Amino acid sequence: MFTLVPFVVFRYSFFNVDSLHIHHFPHRPFVESFEETPLLVAVLTYMGYGILTIFGYLRDFLRDWKFEKCHLAREREEQKDFVPLYQDFENFYTRNLYMRIRDNWNRPICSVPGAKMDLLERVTPDYNWTFEHTGNVLKDVINMGSYNYLGFAENTGTCADAASECTVKYGVGVSSTRQEIGNLDKHEELEILVARFLGVESSMAFGMGFATNSMNIPALTGKGCLILSDELNHASLVLGARLSGSTIRVFKHNNMQSLEKLLRDAIVHGQPRTHRPWKKILILVEGIYSMEGSIVRLPEVIALKKKYKAYLYLDEAHSIGALGPRGRGVVDYFGLDPSDVDIMMGTFTKSFGAAGGYIGGKKELIDYLRLHSHSTVYATSMSPPIIQQIITSMKCIMGEDGSTLGQERLCQLSENTTYFRRRLHEMGFIIYGNNDSPVVPLMLYMPAKIGAFGREMLKRNIGTVVVGFPATPIIESRARFCVSAAHTREMLDKALNAISEVGDLLQLKYSRKNRHGNEGSDSFSFLESHQD
Amino acid sequence: MNIDRESSESEAPAYHLILEGILILWIIRLLFSKTYKLQERSDLTEKEKEELIEEWQPEPLVPLVSKDHPSLNYDVVTGPPSHKIIVNGKECVNFASFNFLGLLESERVKLKALSSLKKYGVGTCGPRGFYGTFDVHLELEERLAKFMRTEEAIIYSYGFATIASAIPAYSKRGDIIFVDEAACFSIQKGLQASRSFIKYFKHNDMEDLERLLKEQEIEDQKNPRKAKVIRRFIVIEGLYINTADLCPLPELVKLKYKYKVRIFLEESMSFGVLGEHGRGVTEHFGVNIDDIDLISANMENALASIGGFCCGRSFVIDHQRLSGQGYCFSASLPPMLAAAAIEALNIMEEDPGLFRVLRDKCKHVHKALQGTPGLKVVGEPLAPALHLQLENSSGSRTDDLKLLRAIVDYVRYNNRSEAKGRKRCGRKKCTSNRDNHTLKRIVKQNPFKNVGEIHKEWTVAGVSASRTTTHRRMQDMGFSCRIPCVKPLLNNRQHQKRLASKRTGLLLSGPKLCSLMKVNFAFPLEIRVPESGGREERHTIHVA
């Protein structure tokens, strides 16, 4: 984990010159940085975890001997002699590490998750074991945590109006599956629109993004097939791959050499032991990786996929709407042809401010999924107002509502992202990921700083997400900001000032790189030439 | 002799020593030489590799499906899926939605959802951990726990993912799950994801389950140390979606304590249906809900919203907040859907009479459908999803499916009750609007009366109209009612003939099936009874 390539610059000018989307070809450099963890910080982080673990054992010992009150829910008396439901070590982490900083997660909100939100104030009488709501509301907290990239999480405006009209007409539920009687005209309308939006032949929508992955991958591959999965893929892709029963091999994050080696070996050696050739090979990648902020090297992946006749499954959960000059995701960002991606998957939760997921691709693929996807046969279809929200917001992005609002949002997001990332970089924080990705991870490293950062930011009326192990590698705890088109420059400045302040307080400005390089200004000039 | 021997010994060394020397050298060589492999492995050259890569042809991503596959083109429903539903442009009575309590079209629920939409917008834009927890979610969890009388509840944003995430949160590799072989698909996905050791017992067969448990007990005695860490679970459904059977819960609880196994109960079909207050099978059987370790259900059937929930003791449920994959890694439930579910719970709590009405209707239709020629009704009379099975299977699944499909299409399209009321003929109506309201009230009081009884009541209320008028008015209002048979539809001989013809497969010509008109069946022939679509069931009553 120390060997992540620091600051790689690639230019994609030689890729796909003959592509149909040549006029959208990005002239921007592909800048992705994963600055190496400073050695001292790494050592201190490990020490931090060591100390926490020692204290954890001590506390467990005290709890065992009833010196300390145990707040954990207990097994029922009648079932004391059953096999324990949890092994002791399983919850060690939860009990002794997570509990200390639990107040940073699950903060209840009581407003639209827009650029600003209202949070319910919580207090804990017993060090985070239980929470009580005081009844006070923290007003107008700047929301840097929600995946509201295009700012469609709104309770007013065309989207909300259309959704409420739809509620009046259809109600909220459907109570049936797609194959039975739950296929409303709204579903059909949505699927046609999604296919048009993505530029694919056909598409299909599902009620939950997570299930879209976990229930459809098994329909595509099975025994005798090989899945090549990025090491940082989302849990839903991992689950889907496991449920499929295929062999799974993992390549290093966004590392094309690693992927190519796996592909070559797989075809040359065939299946393990029997050496039969693989039936098919499926590559699973994400558009934007939500914890790293990196963008998949799609042109290279497509080149490899074509060379080795593999199939490509692209999960655009975070990138759809958030990337590309037309908001069509990572394919649009690189100016590629959507038909080069075999399976285009994405969610409606993030940029569209709704819920659910979709799969787009060739007509044969979608027809097959209509028959064989577990979700269509057994799961209730999507709620009509949710569909309406997607339809309205998607039309807005496409400019089909007759306004330029969608385009403005896309530009705003891109501008905000560049500004936010550049400022953080200048302040001397270690920021991971691609310069164009609206997901901005800021490295905290030490476990104690996770809790401190989250709390200090909330004190300054800014809601952020902090993540630690097991969502990240053990020493790479981080805070994550999601930039939104709804953020105004003032909000971003306020947030940045607060981050800088807290950064000084907690000594987070680890970066040892040149802080005022021309790289940032480069991207800026690009942006202007890009907004034609 | 001695001399001889000595001489022979002194003679030997020349070649002997050489031989031994060579042998020793050979041994040394063997010891220090490189170990060789049994299988000679020659690495492929780059060129050969290129050729192999060139040669390899993968299977197509998906096999081709024929364009006219019956399930490829879904039926399109225009407008809301309430008890009157427009399928492919044709108005039908909806007997296919799981909208058991009729809450789908409830105005109260809609209003609550709308006011929530005004406050929160549509989406949550995040998982529960990262600013995706809304106050409505907390309220819904609290309300569900209170409704079910358990310590805690946890909500998921998708009904299908609920039990499928809950099982692998507890049961890991090496653990054992005993599961009914008729378990629904989402349970099966959960089992698969858990990678535990799965043992199926025969559907609702407690002896078979006990046999498996005993086997395991014997196994445990062999290796008690290992047995101490193997978790065991029984996974069952309250009301099986695949068979419409009830699980024998009291016996299961007995087995639970006898063999120390935990019970996970999936109640999607029984929550909001069974029991005096709609709490499901536990209430139906009077089983202490704390005896069930985990209950999961979706909010998409009776509650007519979206999502699912698990409830039980905090000790069990709280674990899912970090380990339930569908909970942690998925965006949370849109607040308007949570608000709709809360309002639906309010309605259920305020009016437990709903469940009685539903139960009566279920029993009624179950009884009414008995004796349909060629088809048999299987499962529990209380089940709101009725399962009709072919009496004589042709032995081939595709043929059976085709036949069932034909019945469904017949029922949907050969609809004889189209003529609703007469066209205007210029004659003055003999009843006023007020009279009609009186009639409506009478019908609503007890929908199960036949036309004669209703006519009598209407006359008592002071309206003088003929029995035919009564019937016609009721039909105009959208009710339909039973005219008691004066004489049987078929005499004994005709009846015998009909039975014989049915056996020879001339099923569809039977007039009795024709009277199943205007009923819209879902594909695997099940009839679900929507609460508010109550009166329309009368169509089926003719069958009896």
PDB file of N, CA, C and O in Angstrom, chain A residues 331-368:
ATOM      1  N   VAL A 331     -17.743   7.226 -19.905  1.00  0.00           N
ATOM      2  CA  VAL A 331     -17.622   6.996 -21.348  1.00  0.00           C
ATOM      3  C   VAL A 331     -17.598   8.338 -22.076  1.00  0.00           C
ATOM      4  O   VAL A 331     -16.791   8.578 -22.979  1.00  0.00           O
ATOM      5  N   ASP A 332     -18.452   9.213 -21.632  1.00  0.00           N
ATOM      6  CA  ASP A 332     -18.529  10.552 -22.193  1.00  0.00           C
ATOM      7  C   ASP A 332     -17.263  11.339 -21.859  1.00  0.00           C
ATOM      8  O   ASP A 332     -16.724  12.082 -22.679  1.00  0.00           O
ATOM      9  N   TYR A 333     -16.762  11.146 -20.654  1.00  0.00           N
ATOM     10  CA  TYR A 333     -15.568  11.853 -20.187  1.00  0.00           C
ATOM     11  C   TYR A 333     -14.384  11.592 -21.106  1.00  0.00           C
ATOM     12  O   TYR A 333     -13.626  12.485 -21.458  1.00  0.00           O
ATOM     13  N   PHE A 334     -14.224  10.334 -21.505  1.00  0.00           N
ATOM     14  CA  PHE A 334     -13.119   9.993 -22.390  1.00  0.00           C
ATOM     15  C   PHE A 334     -13.493  10.118 -23.860  1.00  0.00           C
ATOM     16  O   PHE A 334     -12.672   9.873 -24.724  1.00  0.00           O
ATOM     17  N   GLY A 335     -14.747  10.445 -24.114  1.00  0.00           N
ATOM     18  CA  GLY A 335     -15.187  10.560 -25.497  1.00  0.00           C
ATOM     19  C   GLY A 335     -15.174   9.236 -26.232  1.00  0.00           C
ATOM     20  O   GLY A 335     -14.787   9.144 -27.387  1.00  0.00           O
ATOM     21  N   LEU A 336     -15.610   8.190 -25.561  1.00  0.00           N
ATOM     22  CA  LEU A 336     -15.597   6.865 -26.190  1.00  0.00           C
ATOM     23  C   LEU A 336     -16.987   6.507 -26.698  1.00  0.00           C
ATOM     24  O   LEU A 336     -17.959   7.217 -26.456  1.00  0.00           O
ATOM     25  N   ASP A 337     -17.034   5.376 -27.348  1.00  0.00           N
ATOM     26  CA  ASP A 337     -18.295   4.900 -27.891  1.00  0.00           C
ATOM     27  C   ASP A 337     -18.960   3.985 -26.864  1.00  0.00           C
ATOM     28  O   ASP A 337     -18.354   3.002 -26.446  1.00  0.00           O
ATOM     29  N   PRO A 338     -20.189   4.276 -26.452  1.00  0.00           N
ATOM     30  CA  PRO A 338     -20.842   3.431 -25.428  1.00  0.00           C
ATOM     31  C   PRO A 338     -20.959   1.967 -25.842  1.00  0.00           C
ATOM     32  O   PRO A 338     -21.045   1.090 -24.989  1.00  0.00           O
ATOM     33  N   SER A 339     -20.967   1.700 -27.140  1.00  0.00           N
ATOM     34  CA  SER A 339     -21.141   0.303 -27.540  1.00  0.00           C
ATOM     35  C   SER A 339     -19.883  -0.523 -27.275  1.00  0.00           C
ATOM     36  O   SER A 339     -19.910  -1.744 -27.390  1.00  0.00           O
ATOM     37  N   ASP A 340     -18.774   0.146 -26.924  1.00  0.00           N
ATOM     38  CA  ASP A 340     -17.580  -0.614 -26.572  1.00  0.00           C
ATOM     39  C   ASP A 340     -17.673  -1.227 -25.182  1.00  0.00           C
ATOM     40  O   ASP A 340     -16.902  -2.108 -24.833  1.00  0.00           O
ATOM     41  N   VAL A 341     -18.579  -0.711 -24.399  1.00  0.00           N
ATOM     42  CA  VAL A 341     -18.775  -1.277 -23.061  1.00  0.00           C
ATOM     43  C   VAL A 341     -19.940  -2.254 -23.157  1.00  0.00           C
ATOM     44  O   VAL A 341     -21.020  -1.872 -23.596  1.00  0.00           O
ATOM     45  N   ASP A 342     -19.718  -3.491 -22.755  1.00  0.00           N
ATOM     46  CA  ASP A 342     -20.774  -4.486 -22.949  1.00  0.00           C
ATOM     47  C   ASP A 342     -21.939  -4.262 -22.002  1.00  0.00           C
ATOM     48  O   ASP A 342     -23.086  -4.342 -22.399  1.00  0.00           O
ATOM     49  N   ILE A 343     -21.608  -4.006 -20.739  1.00  0.00           N
ATOM     50  CA  ILE A 343     -22.679  -3.821 -19.762  1.00  0.00           C
ATOM     51  C   ILE A 343     -22.455  -2.492 -19.064  1.00  0.00           C
ATOM     52  O   ILE A 343     -21.465  -2.299 -18.369  1.00  0.00           O
ATOM     53  N   MET A 344     -23.375  -1.574 -19.272  1.00  0.00           N
ATOM     54  CA  MET A 344     -23.286  -0.278 -18.603  1.00  0.00           C
ATOM     55  C   MET A 344     -24.235  -0.314 -17.419  1.00  0.00           C
ATOM     56  O   MET A 344     -25.438  -0.403 -17.588  1.00  0.00           O
ATOM     57  N   MET A 345     -23.663  -0.229 -16.235  1.00  0.00           N
ATOM     58  CA  MET A 345     -24.508  -0.256 -15.049  1.00  0.00           C
ATOM     59  C   MET A 345     -24.358   1.072 -14.324  1.00  0.00           C
ATOM     60  O   MET A 345     -23.306   1.712 -14.411  1.00  0.00           O
ATOM     61  N   GLY A 346     -25.367   1.487 -13.646  1.00  0.00           N
ATOM     62  CA  GLY A 346     -25.259   2.718 -12.872  1.00  0.00           C
ATOM     63  C   GLY A 346     -26.397   2.824 -11.888  1.00  0.00           C
ATOM     64  O   GLY A 346     -27.281   1.966 -11.852  1.00  0.00           O
ATOM     65  N   THR A 347     -26.357   3.858 -11.064  1.00  0.00           N
ATOM     66  CA  THR A 347     -27.436   4.030 -10.091  1.00  0.00           C
ATOM     67  C   THR A 347     -28.104   5.383 -10.291  1.00  0.00           C
ATOM     68  O   THR A 347     -27.528   6.302 -10.835  1.00  0.00           O
ATOM     69  N   PHE A 348     -29.305   5.454  -9.798  1.00  0.00           N
ATOM     70  CA  PHE A 348     -30.072   6.698  -9.843  1.00  0.00           C
ATOM     71  C   PHE A 348     -29.982   7.443  -8.512  1.00  0.00           C
ATOM     72  O   PHE A 348     -30.547   8.493  -8.340  1.00  0.00           O
ATOM     73  N   THR A 349     -29.313   6.826  -7.543  1.00  0.00           N
ATOM     74  CA  THR A 349     -29.310   7.390  -6.197  1.00  0.00           C
ATOM     75  C   THR A 349     -28.542   8.695  -6.129  1.00  0.00           C
ATOM     76  O   THR A 349     -28.889   9.585  -5.375  1.00  0.00           O
ATOM     77  N   LYS A 350     -27.473   8.765  -6.915  1.00  0.00           N
ATOM     78  CA  LYS A 350     -26.531   9.852  -6.666  1.00  0.00           C
ATOM     79  C   LYS A 350     -26.881  11.094  -7.468  1.00  0.00           C
ATOM     80  O   LYS A 350     -27.544  11.977  -6.959  1.00  0.00           O
ATOM     81  N   SER A 351     -26.472  11.136  -8.712  1.00  0.00           N
ATOM     82  CA  SER A 351     -26.663  12.368  -9.479  1.00  0.00           C
ATOM     83  C   SER A 351     -28.133  12.700  -9.697  1.00  0.00           C
ATOM     84  O   SER A 351     -28.496  13.854  -9.847  1.00  0.00           O
ATOM     85  N   PHE A 352     -28.990  11.699  -9.753  1.00  0.00           N
ATOM     86  CA  PHE A 352     -30.386  11.968 -10.080  1.00  0.00           C
ATOM     87  C   PHE A 352     -31.259  12.215  -8.849  1.00  0.00           C
ATOM     88  O   PHE A 352     -32.436  12.514  -8.966  1.00  0.00           O
ATOM     89  N   GLY A 353     -30.692  12.029  -7.687  1.00  0.00           N
ATOM     90  CA  GLY A 353     -31.425  12.290  -6.456  1.00  0.00           C
ATOM     91  C   GLY A 353     -32.631  11.400  -6.269  1.00  0.00           C
ATOM     92  O   GLY A 353     -33.649  11.821  -5.737  1.00  0.00           O
ATOM     93  N   ALA A 354     -32.543  10.161  -6.723  1.00  0.00           N
ATOM     94  CA  ALA A 354     -33.681   9.249  -6.568  1.00  0.00           C
ATOM     95  C   ALA A 354     -33.185   7.963  -5.903  1.00  0.00           C
ATOM     96  O   ALA A 354     -32.415   8.023  -4.950  1.00  0.00           O
ATOM     97  N   ALA A 355     -33.595   6.800  -6.411  1.00  0.00           N
ATOM     98  CA  ALA A 355     -33.107   5.535  -5.881  1.00  0.00           C
ATOM     99  C   ALA A 355     -33.215   4.499  -6.981  1.00  0.00           C
ATOM    100  O   ALA A 355     -34.018   4.641  -7.898  1.00  0.00           O
ATOM    101  N   GLY A 356     -32.404   3.478  -6.894  1.00  0.00           N
ATOM    102  CA  GLY A 356     -32.478   2.395  -7.875  1.00  0.00           C
ATOM    103  C   GLY A 356     -31.246   2.330  -8.751  1.00  0.00           C
ATOM    104  O   GLY A 356     -30.291   3.087  -8.568  1.00  0.00           O
ATOM    105  N   GLY A 357     -31.276   1.410  -9.703  1.00  0.00           N
ATOM    106  CA  GLY A 357     -30.138   1.230 -10.594  1.00  0.00           C
ATOM    107  C   GLY A 357     -30.593   0.821 -11.971  1.00  0.00           C
ATOM    108  O   GLY A 357     -31.771   0.528 -12.184  1.00  0.00           O
ATOM    109  N   TYR A 358     -29.670   0.834 -12.942  1.00  0.00           N
ATOM    110  CA  TYR A 358     -30.044   0.418 -14.288  1.00  0.00           C
ATOM    111  C   TYR A 358     -28.930  -0.419 -14.887  1.00  0.00           C
ATOM    112  O   TYR A 358     -27.794  -0.411 -14.406  1.00  0.00           O
ATOM    113  N   ILE A 359     -29.292  -1.109 -15.942  1.00  0.00           N
ATOM    114  CA  ILE A 359     -28.296  -1.769 -16.776  1.00  0.00           C
ATOM    115  C   ILE A 359     -28.627  -1.424 -18.213  1.00  0.00           C
ATOM    116  O   ILE A 359     -29.791  -1.491 -18.628  1.00  0.00           O
ATOM    117  N   GLY A 360     -27.615  -1.010 -18.955  1.00  0.00           N
ATOM    118  CA  GLY A 360     -27.837  -0.679 -20.356  1.00  0.00           C
ATOM    119  C   GLY A 360     -26.904  -1.495 -21.224  1.00  0.00           C
ATOM    120  O   GLY A 360     -25.847  -1.930 -20.777  1.00  0.00           O
ATOM    121  N   GLY A 361     -27.303  -1.723 -22.460  1.00  0.00           N
ATOM    122  CA  GLY A 361     -26.439  -2.477 -23.365  1.00  0.00           C
ATOM    123  C   GLY A 361     -27.181  -2.846 -24.621  1.00  0.00           C
ATOM    124  O   GLY A 361     -28.201  -2.242 -24.968  1.00  0.00           O
ATOM    125  N   LYS A 362     -26.663  -3.887 -25.284  1.00  0.00           N
ATOM    126  CA  LYS A 362     -27.292  -4.339 -26.526  1.00  0.00           C
ATOM    127  C   LYS A 362     -28.662  -4.924 -26.221  1.00  0.00           C
ATOM    128  O   LYS A 362     -28.932  -5.369 -25.115  1.00  0.00           O
ATOM    129  N   LYS A 363     -29.505  -4.956 -27.242  1.00  0.00           N
ATOM    130  CA  LYS A 363     -30.866  -5.428 -27.035  1.00  0.00           C
ATOM    131  C   LYS A 363     -30.894  -6.884 -26.552  1.00  0.00           C
ATOM    132  O   LYS A 363     -31.669  -7.242 -25.678  1.00  0.00           O
ATOM    133  N   GLU A 364     -29.992  -7.700 -27.127  1.00  0.00           N
ATOM    134  CA  GLU A 364     -29.979  -9.125 -26.743  1.00  0.00           C
ATOM    135  C   GLU A 364     -29.701  -9.272 -25.255  1.00  0.00           C
ATOM    136  O   GLU A 364     -30.304 -10.098 -24.578  1.00  0.00           O
ATOM    137  N   LEU A 365     -28.749  -8.442 -24.784  1.00  0.00           N
ATOM    138  CA  LEU A 365     -28.381  -8.523 -23.370  1.00  0.00           C
ATOM    139  C   LEU A 365     -29.576  -8.195 -22.486  1.00  0.00           C
ATOM    140  O   LEU A 365     -29.901  -8.923 -21.538  1.00  0.00           O
ATOM    141  N   ILE A 366     -30.247  -7.105 -22.821  1.00  0.00           N
ATOM    142  CA  ILE A 366     -31.357  -6.663 -21.972  1.00  0.00           C
ATOM    143  C   ILE A 366     -32.515  -7.658 -22.053  1.00  0.00           C
ATOM    144  O   ILE A 366     -33.146  -7.978 -21.039  1.00  0.00           O
ATOM    145  N   ASP A 367     -32.766  -8.184 -23.251  1.00  0.00           N
ATOM    146  CA  ASP A 367     -33.817  -9.190 -23.382  1.00  0.00           C
ATOM    147  C   ASP A 367     -33.529 -10.387 -22.499  1.00  0.00           C
ATOM    148  O   ASP A 367     -34.406 -10.922 -21.824  1.00  0.00           O
ATOM    149  N   TYR A 368     -32.269 -10.780 -22.526  1.00  0.00           N
ATOM    150  CA  TYR A 368     -31.880 -11.929 -21.708  1.00  0.00           C
ATOM    151  C   TYR A 368     -32.095 -11.621 -20.231  1.00  0.00           C
ATOM    152  O   TYR A 368     -32.621 -12.442 -19.481  1.00  0.00           O
TER     153      TYR A 368
END
